[in-house]
Short mmCIF file of C-alpha atoms in Angstrom, two decimals:
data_model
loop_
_atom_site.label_atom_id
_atom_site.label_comp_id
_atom_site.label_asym_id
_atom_site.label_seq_id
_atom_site.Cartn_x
_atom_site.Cartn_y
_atom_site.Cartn_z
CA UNK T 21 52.49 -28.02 58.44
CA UNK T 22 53.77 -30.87 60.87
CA UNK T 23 57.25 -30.63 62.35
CA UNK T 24 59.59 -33.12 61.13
CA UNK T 25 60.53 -34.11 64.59
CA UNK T 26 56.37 -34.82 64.71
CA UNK T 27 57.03 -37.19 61.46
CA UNK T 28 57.20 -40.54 61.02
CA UNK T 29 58.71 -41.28 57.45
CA UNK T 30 59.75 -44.54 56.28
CA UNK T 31 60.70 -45.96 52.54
CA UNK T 32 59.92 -48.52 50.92
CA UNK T 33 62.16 -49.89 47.58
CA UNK T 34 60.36 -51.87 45.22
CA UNK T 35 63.05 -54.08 43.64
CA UNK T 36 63.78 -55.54 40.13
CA UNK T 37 65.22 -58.49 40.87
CA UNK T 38 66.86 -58.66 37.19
CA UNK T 39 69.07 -55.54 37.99
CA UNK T 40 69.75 -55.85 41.97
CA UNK T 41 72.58 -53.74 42.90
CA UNK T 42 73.59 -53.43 46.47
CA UNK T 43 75.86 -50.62 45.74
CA UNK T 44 72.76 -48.27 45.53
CA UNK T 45 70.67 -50.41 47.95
CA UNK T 46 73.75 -49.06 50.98
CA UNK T 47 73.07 -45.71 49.60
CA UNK T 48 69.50 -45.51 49.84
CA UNK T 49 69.30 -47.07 53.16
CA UNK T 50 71.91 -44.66 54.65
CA UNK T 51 70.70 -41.61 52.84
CA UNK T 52 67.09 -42.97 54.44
CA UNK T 53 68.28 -42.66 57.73
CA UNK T 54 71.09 -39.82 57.80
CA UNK T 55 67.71 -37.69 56.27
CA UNK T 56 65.51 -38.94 59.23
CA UNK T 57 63.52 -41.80 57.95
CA UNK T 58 63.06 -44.26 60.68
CA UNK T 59 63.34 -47.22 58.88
CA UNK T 60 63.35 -48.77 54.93
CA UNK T 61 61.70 -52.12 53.46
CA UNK T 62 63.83 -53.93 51.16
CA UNK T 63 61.94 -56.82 49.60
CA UNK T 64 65.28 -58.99 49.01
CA UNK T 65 68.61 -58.25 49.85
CA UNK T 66 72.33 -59.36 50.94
CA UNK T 67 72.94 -59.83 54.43
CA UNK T 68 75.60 -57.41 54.19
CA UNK T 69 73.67 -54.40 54.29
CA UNK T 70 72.25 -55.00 57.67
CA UNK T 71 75.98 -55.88 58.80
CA UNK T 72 76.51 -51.78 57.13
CA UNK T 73 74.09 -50.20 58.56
CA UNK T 74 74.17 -51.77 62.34
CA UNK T 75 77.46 -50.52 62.28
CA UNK T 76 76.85 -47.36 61.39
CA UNK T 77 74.39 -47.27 64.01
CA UNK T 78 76.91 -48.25 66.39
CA UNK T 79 78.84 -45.92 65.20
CA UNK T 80 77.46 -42.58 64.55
CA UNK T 81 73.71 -43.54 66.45
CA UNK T 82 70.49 -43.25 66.29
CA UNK T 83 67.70 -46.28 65.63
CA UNK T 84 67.35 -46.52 61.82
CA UNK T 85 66.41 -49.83 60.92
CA UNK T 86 66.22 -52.01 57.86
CA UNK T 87 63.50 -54.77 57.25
CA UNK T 88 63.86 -57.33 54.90
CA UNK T 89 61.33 -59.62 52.64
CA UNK T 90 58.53 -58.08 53.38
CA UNK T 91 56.53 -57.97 49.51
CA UNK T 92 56.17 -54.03 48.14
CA UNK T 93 51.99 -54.93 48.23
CA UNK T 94 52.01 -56.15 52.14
CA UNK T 95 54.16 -52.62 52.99
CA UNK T 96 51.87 -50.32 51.05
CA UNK T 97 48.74 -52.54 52.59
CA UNK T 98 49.96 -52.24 56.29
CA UNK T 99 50.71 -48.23 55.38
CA UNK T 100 47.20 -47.68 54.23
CA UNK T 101 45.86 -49.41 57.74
CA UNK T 102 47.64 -47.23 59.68
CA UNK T 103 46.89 -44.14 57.93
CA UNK T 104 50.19 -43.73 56.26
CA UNK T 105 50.37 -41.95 52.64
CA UNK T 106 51.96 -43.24 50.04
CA UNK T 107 54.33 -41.46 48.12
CA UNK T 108 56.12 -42.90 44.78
CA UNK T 109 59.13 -41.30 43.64
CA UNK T 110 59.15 -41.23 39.33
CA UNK T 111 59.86 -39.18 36.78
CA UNK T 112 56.52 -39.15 35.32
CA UNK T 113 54.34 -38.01 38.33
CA UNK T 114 53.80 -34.48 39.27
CA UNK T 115 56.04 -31.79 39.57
CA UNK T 116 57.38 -32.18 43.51
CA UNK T 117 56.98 -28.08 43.61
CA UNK T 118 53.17 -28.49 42.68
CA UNK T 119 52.53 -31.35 45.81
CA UNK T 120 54.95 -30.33 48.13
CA UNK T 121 52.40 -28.22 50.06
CA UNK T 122 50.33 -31.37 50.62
CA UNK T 123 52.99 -33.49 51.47
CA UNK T 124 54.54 -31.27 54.34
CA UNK T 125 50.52 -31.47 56.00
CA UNK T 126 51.59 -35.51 56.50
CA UNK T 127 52.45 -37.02 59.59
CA UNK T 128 52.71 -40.68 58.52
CA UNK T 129 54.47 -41.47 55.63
CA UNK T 130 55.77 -43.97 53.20
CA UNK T 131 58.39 -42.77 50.69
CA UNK T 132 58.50 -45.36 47.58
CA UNK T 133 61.25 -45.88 45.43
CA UNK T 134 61.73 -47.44 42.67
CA UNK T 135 64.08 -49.40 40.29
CA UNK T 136 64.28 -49.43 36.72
CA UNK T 137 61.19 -51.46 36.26
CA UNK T 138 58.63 -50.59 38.61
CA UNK T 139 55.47 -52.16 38.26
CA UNK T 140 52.52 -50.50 36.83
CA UNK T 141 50.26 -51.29 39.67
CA UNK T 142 52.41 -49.30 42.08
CA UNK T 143 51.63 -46.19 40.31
CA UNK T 144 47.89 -46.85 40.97
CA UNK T 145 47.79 -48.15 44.74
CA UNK T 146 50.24 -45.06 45.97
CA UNK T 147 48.68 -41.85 47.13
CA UNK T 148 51.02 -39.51 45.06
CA UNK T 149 53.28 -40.28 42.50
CA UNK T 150 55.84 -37.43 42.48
CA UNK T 151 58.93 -36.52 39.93
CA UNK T 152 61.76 -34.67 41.27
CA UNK T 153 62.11 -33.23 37.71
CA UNK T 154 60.99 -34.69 35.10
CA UNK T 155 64.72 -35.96 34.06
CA UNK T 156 66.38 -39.73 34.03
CA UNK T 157 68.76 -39.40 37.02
CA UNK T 158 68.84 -41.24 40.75
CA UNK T 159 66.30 -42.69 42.93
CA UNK T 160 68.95 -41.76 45.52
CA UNK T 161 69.09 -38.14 44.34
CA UNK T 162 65.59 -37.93 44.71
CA UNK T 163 64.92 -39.56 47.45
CA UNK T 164 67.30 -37.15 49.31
CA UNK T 165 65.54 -34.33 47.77
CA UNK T 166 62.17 -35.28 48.72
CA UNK T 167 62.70 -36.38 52.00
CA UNK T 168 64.84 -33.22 52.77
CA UNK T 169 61.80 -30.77 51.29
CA UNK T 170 58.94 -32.76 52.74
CA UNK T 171 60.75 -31.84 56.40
CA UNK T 172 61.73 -28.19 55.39
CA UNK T 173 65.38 -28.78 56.12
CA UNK T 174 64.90 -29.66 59.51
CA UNK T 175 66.34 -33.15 59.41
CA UNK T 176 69.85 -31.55 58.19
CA UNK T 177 69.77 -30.26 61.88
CA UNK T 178 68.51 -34.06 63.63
CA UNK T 179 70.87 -35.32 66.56
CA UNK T 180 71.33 -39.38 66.37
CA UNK T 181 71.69 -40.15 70.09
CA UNK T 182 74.26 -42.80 71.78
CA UNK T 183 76.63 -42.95 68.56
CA UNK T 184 80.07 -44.07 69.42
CA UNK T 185 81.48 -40.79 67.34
CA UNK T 186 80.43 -37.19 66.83
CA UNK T 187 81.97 -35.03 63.80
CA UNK T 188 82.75 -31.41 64.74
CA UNK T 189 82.20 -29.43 61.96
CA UNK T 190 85.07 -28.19 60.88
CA UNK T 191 85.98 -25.65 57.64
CA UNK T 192 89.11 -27.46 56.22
CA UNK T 193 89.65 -30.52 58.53
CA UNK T 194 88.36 -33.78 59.79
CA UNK T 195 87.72 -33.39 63.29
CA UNK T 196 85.77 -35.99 65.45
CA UNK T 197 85.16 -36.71 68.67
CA UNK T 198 84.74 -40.18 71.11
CA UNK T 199 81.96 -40.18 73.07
CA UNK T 200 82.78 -40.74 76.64
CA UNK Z 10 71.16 -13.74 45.50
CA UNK Z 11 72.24 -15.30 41.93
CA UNK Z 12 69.30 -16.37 40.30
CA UNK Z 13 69.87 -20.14 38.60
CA UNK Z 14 69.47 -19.49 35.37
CA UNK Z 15 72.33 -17.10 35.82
CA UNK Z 16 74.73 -19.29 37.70
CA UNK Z 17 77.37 -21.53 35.76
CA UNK Z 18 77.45 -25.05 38.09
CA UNK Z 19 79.99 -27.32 37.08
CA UNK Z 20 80.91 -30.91 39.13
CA UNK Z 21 84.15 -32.63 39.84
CA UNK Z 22 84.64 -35.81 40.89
CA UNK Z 23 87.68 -36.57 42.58
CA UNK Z 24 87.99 -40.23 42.06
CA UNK Z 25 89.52 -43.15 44.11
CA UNK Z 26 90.96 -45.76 41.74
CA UNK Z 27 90.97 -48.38 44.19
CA UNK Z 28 87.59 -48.39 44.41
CA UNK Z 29 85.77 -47.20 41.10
CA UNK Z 30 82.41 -47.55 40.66
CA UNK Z 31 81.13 -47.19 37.22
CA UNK Z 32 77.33 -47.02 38.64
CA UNK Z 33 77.80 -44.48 41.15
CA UNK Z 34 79.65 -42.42 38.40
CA UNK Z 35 76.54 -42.63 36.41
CA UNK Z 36 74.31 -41.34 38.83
CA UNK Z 37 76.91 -38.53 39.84
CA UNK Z 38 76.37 -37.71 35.74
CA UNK Z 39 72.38 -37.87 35.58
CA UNK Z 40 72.34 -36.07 38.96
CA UNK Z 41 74.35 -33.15 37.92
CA UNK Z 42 72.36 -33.31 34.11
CA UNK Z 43 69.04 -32.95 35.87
CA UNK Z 44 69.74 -30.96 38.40
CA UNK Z 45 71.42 -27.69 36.18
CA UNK Z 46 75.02 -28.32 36.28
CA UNK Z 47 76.35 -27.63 32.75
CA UNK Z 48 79.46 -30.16 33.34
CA UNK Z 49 81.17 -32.92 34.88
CA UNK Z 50 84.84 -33.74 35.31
CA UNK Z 51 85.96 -37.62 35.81
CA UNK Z 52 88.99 -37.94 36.18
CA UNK Z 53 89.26 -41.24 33.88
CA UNK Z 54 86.18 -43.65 33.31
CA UNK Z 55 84.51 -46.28 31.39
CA UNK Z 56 83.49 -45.18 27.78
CA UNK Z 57 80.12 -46.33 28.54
CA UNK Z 58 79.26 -43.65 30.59
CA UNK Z 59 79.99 -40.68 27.84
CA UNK Z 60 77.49 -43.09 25.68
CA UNK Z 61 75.23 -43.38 28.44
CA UNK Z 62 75.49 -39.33 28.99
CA UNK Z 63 75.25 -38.94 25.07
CA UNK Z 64 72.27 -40.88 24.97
CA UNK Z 65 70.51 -39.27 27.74
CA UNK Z 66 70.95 -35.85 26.10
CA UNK Z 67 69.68 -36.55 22.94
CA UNK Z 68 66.30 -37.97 24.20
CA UNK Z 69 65.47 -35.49 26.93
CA UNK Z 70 67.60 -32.37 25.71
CA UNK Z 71 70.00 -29.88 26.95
CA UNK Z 72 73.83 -29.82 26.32
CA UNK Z 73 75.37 -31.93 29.43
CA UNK Z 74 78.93 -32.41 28.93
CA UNK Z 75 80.78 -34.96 30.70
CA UNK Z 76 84.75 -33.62 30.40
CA UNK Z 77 87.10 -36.51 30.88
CA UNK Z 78 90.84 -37.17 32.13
CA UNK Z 79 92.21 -34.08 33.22
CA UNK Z 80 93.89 -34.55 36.95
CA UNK Z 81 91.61 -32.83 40.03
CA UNK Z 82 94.65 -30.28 40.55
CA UNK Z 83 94.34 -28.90 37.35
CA UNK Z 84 90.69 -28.64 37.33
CA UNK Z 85 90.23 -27.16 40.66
CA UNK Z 86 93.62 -24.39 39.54
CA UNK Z 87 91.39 -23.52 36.30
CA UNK Z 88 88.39 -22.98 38.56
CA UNK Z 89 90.73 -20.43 40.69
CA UNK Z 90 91.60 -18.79 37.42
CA UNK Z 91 88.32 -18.00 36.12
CA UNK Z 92 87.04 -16.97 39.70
CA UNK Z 93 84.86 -19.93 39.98
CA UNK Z 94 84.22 -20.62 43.89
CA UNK Z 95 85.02 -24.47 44.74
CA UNK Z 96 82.49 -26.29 47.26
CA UNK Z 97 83.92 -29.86 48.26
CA UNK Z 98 81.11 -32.14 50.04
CA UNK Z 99 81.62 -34.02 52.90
CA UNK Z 100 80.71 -34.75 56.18
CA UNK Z 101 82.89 -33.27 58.10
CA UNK Z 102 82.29 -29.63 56.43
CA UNK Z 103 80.56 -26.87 57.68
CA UNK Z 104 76.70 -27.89 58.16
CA UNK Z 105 75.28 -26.62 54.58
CA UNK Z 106 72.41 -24.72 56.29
CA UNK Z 107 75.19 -22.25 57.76
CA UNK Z 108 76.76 -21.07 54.51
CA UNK Z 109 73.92 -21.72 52.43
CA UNK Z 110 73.43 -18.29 52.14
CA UNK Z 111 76.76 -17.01 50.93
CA UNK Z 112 76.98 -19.86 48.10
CA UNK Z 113 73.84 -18.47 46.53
CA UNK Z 114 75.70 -15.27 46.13
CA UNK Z 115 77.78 -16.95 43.96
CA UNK Z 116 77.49 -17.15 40.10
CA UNK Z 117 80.02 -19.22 39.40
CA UNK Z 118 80.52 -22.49 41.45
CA UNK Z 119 82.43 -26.30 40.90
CA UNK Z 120 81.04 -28.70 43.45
CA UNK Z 121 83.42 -31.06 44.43
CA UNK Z 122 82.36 -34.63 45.14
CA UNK Z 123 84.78 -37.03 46.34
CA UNK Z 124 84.84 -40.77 46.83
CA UNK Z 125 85.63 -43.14 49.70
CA UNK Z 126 89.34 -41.77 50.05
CA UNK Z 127 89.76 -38.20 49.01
CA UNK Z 128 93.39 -36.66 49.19
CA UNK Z 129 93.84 -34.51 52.31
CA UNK Z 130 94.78 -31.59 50.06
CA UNK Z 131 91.36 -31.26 48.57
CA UNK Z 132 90.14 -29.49 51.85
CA UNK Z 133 92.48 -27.10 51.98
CA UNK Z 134 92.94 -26.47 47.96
CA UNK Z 135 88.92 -25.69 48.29
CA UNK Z 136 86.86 -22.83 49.22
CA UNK Z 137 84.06 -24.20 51.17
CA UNK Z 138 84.01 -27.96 52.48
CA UNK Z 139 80.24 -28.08 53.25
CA UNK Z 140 78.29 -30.77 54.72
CA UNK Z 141 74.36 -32.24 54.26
CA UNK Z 142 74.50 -33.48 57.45
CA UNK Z 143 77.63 -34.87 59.51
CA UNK Z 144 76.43 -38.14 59.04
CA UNK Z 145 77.84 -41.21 56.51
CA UNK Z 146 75.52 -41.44 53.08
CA UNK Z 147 76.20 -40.65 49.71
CA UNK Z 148 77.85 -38.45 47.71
CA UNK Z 149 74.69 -38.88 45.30
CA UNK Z 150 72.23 -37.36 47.94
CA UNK Z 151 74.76 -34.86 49.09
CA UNK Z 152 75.79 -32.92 45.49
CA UNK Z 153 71.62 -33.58 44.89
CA UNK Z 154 70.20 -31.40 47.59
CA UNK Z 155 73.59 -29.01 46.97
CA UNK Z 156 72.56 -28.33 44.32
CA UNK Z 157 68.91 -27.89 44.60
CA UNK Z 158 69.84 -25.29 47.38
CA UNK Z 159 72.21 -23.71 45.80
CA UNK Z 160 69.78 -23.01 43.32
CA UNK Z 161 66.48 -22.39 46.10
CA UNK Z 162 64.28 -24.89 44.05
CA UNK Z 163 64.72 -23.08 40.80
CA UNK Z 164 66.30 -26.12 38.96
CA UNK Z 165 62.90 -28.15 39.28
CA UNK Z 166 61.80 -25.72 36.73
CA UNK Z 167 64.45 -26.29 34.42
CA UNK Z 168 63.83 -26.72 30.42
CA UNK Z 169 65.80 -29.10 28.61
CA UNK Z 170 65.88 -27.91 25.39
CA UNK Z 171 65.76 -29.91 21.98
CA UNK Z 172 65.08 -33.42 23.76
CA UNK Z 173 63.31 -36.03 21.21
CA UNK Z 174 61.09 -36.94 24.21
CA UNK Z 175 58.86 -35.46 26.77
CA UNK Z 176 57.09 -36.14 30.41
CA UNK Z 177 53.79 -35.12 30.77
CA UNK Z 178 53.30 -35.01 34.50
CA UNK Z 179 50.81 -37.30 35.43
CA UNK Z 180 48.99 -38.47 38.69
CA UNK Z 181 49.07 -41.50 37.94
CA UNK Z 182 50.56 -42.79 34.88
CA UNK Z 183 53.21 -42.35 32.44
CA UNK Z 184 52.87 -39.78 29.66
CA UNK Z 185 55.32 -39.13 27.42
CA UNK Z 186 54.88 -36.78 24.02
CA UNK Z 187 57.80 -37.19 20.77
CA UNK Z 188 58.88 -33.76 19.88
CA UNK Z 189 57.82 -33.04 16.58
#
């Protein structure tokens, strides 16, 4: 099993460019990096999100990054030359219990995610293709899942250095803290 | 330890009306389906969504119920009254992996998910304020691994009964069976 600080996990969304919705394009990239990805590919996207997520950055710290227009085939093509699996995220691939073994033996990987209308050809050109039940619900939801049982739960406990703020946990207020 | 099939997981979303987001909502629903809550309270939505819900559960099973319109007060005063423990997400909560252990004791649990803006009073009308992580994401990703915790993995098992469709988990394509 390698140690999730040993990881390097990154996502990739394969967009629909009939249905784009930034809404859940600002929650996958910050559920990407809040979970310890170190960066996601969006093929297409408003500037926007990179104004979001710099300034979370800035904010609360760490490195995440977001790259844009790169095409879905390049990403998995420059993943398989440097070693990194493949992992697509549907409802119709196996059972994440059943692969989850496997998975936590990576050190390089690429999370995919989908849209509604992925195309067929990603399903044969990934490594895994791996359902987080086999239920219509998020790509978010199961992204978060995935990422959090493919590093055990250690990313829940992942410092983001040089952030601007720091949250003290707190059990019925909001408590936070300037970095001096 | 409460085993999953013997817990009763309901969801509330406490909802900002400034800034309503149908799509989240729907996720919030399919996220709660698929991951073994039994129900979710809006507090006041689109239509669509109970069709979209309806819909959902009549294809891939089970008995989801979306409960609309009654006010976050009274919801979280009925949970009180049938000693149902309330667990309101957010990042600045106690870190999930510290009190992960006393939630699974529970049998009886309503997750609170709030929005952008949720009312002071929430923290301190609640039982647990929990965080998955003390970083900004989504409240998608956060009542997803929740509940998947709460429930150690055992809701990735889950049968959805009655369904007029079903996956057959494949490695690389989709397979789906009609009920006959």
């Amino acid at each position: 099993m390698v140690r999730a600080s040993e990881m390097s996990i990154r996502v990739l969304r394969v967009e629909n460019r009939f249905v784009r919705d930034d809404r859940t394009l600002t929650h996958l990239c910050l559920v990407s990096r809040a979970l310890g990805a170190e960066a996601i590919y969006l093929e297409d996207v408003e500037k926007d999100i990179l104004g979001t997520v710099a300034e979370v950055n800035k904010t609360w710290g760490g490195t995440f990054k977001v790259i844009l227009g790169e095409p879905w085939k390049t990403v998995l093509k420059q993943a398989k030359a440097e070693g990194r699996k493949t992992v697509h995220l549907t409802m119709y691939g196996l059972p994440l219990q059943e692969v989850i073994d496997q998975l936590r033996r990576l050190d390089k990987i690429l999370v995919v995610v989908g849209g509604p209308k992925v195309p067929g050809k990603v399903y044969h050109e990934v490594d895994y293709n791996v359902a987080v039940t086999s239920q219509p619900h998020s790509e978010i939801a199961a992204l978060a899942i995935v990422l959090h049982e493919i590093q055990s739960g250690e990313e829940l406990r992942r410092n983001f250095a040089s952030g601007r703020l720091k949250i003290l946990p707190s059990p019925k207020s909001k408590k936070v803290v300037e970095s001096t």
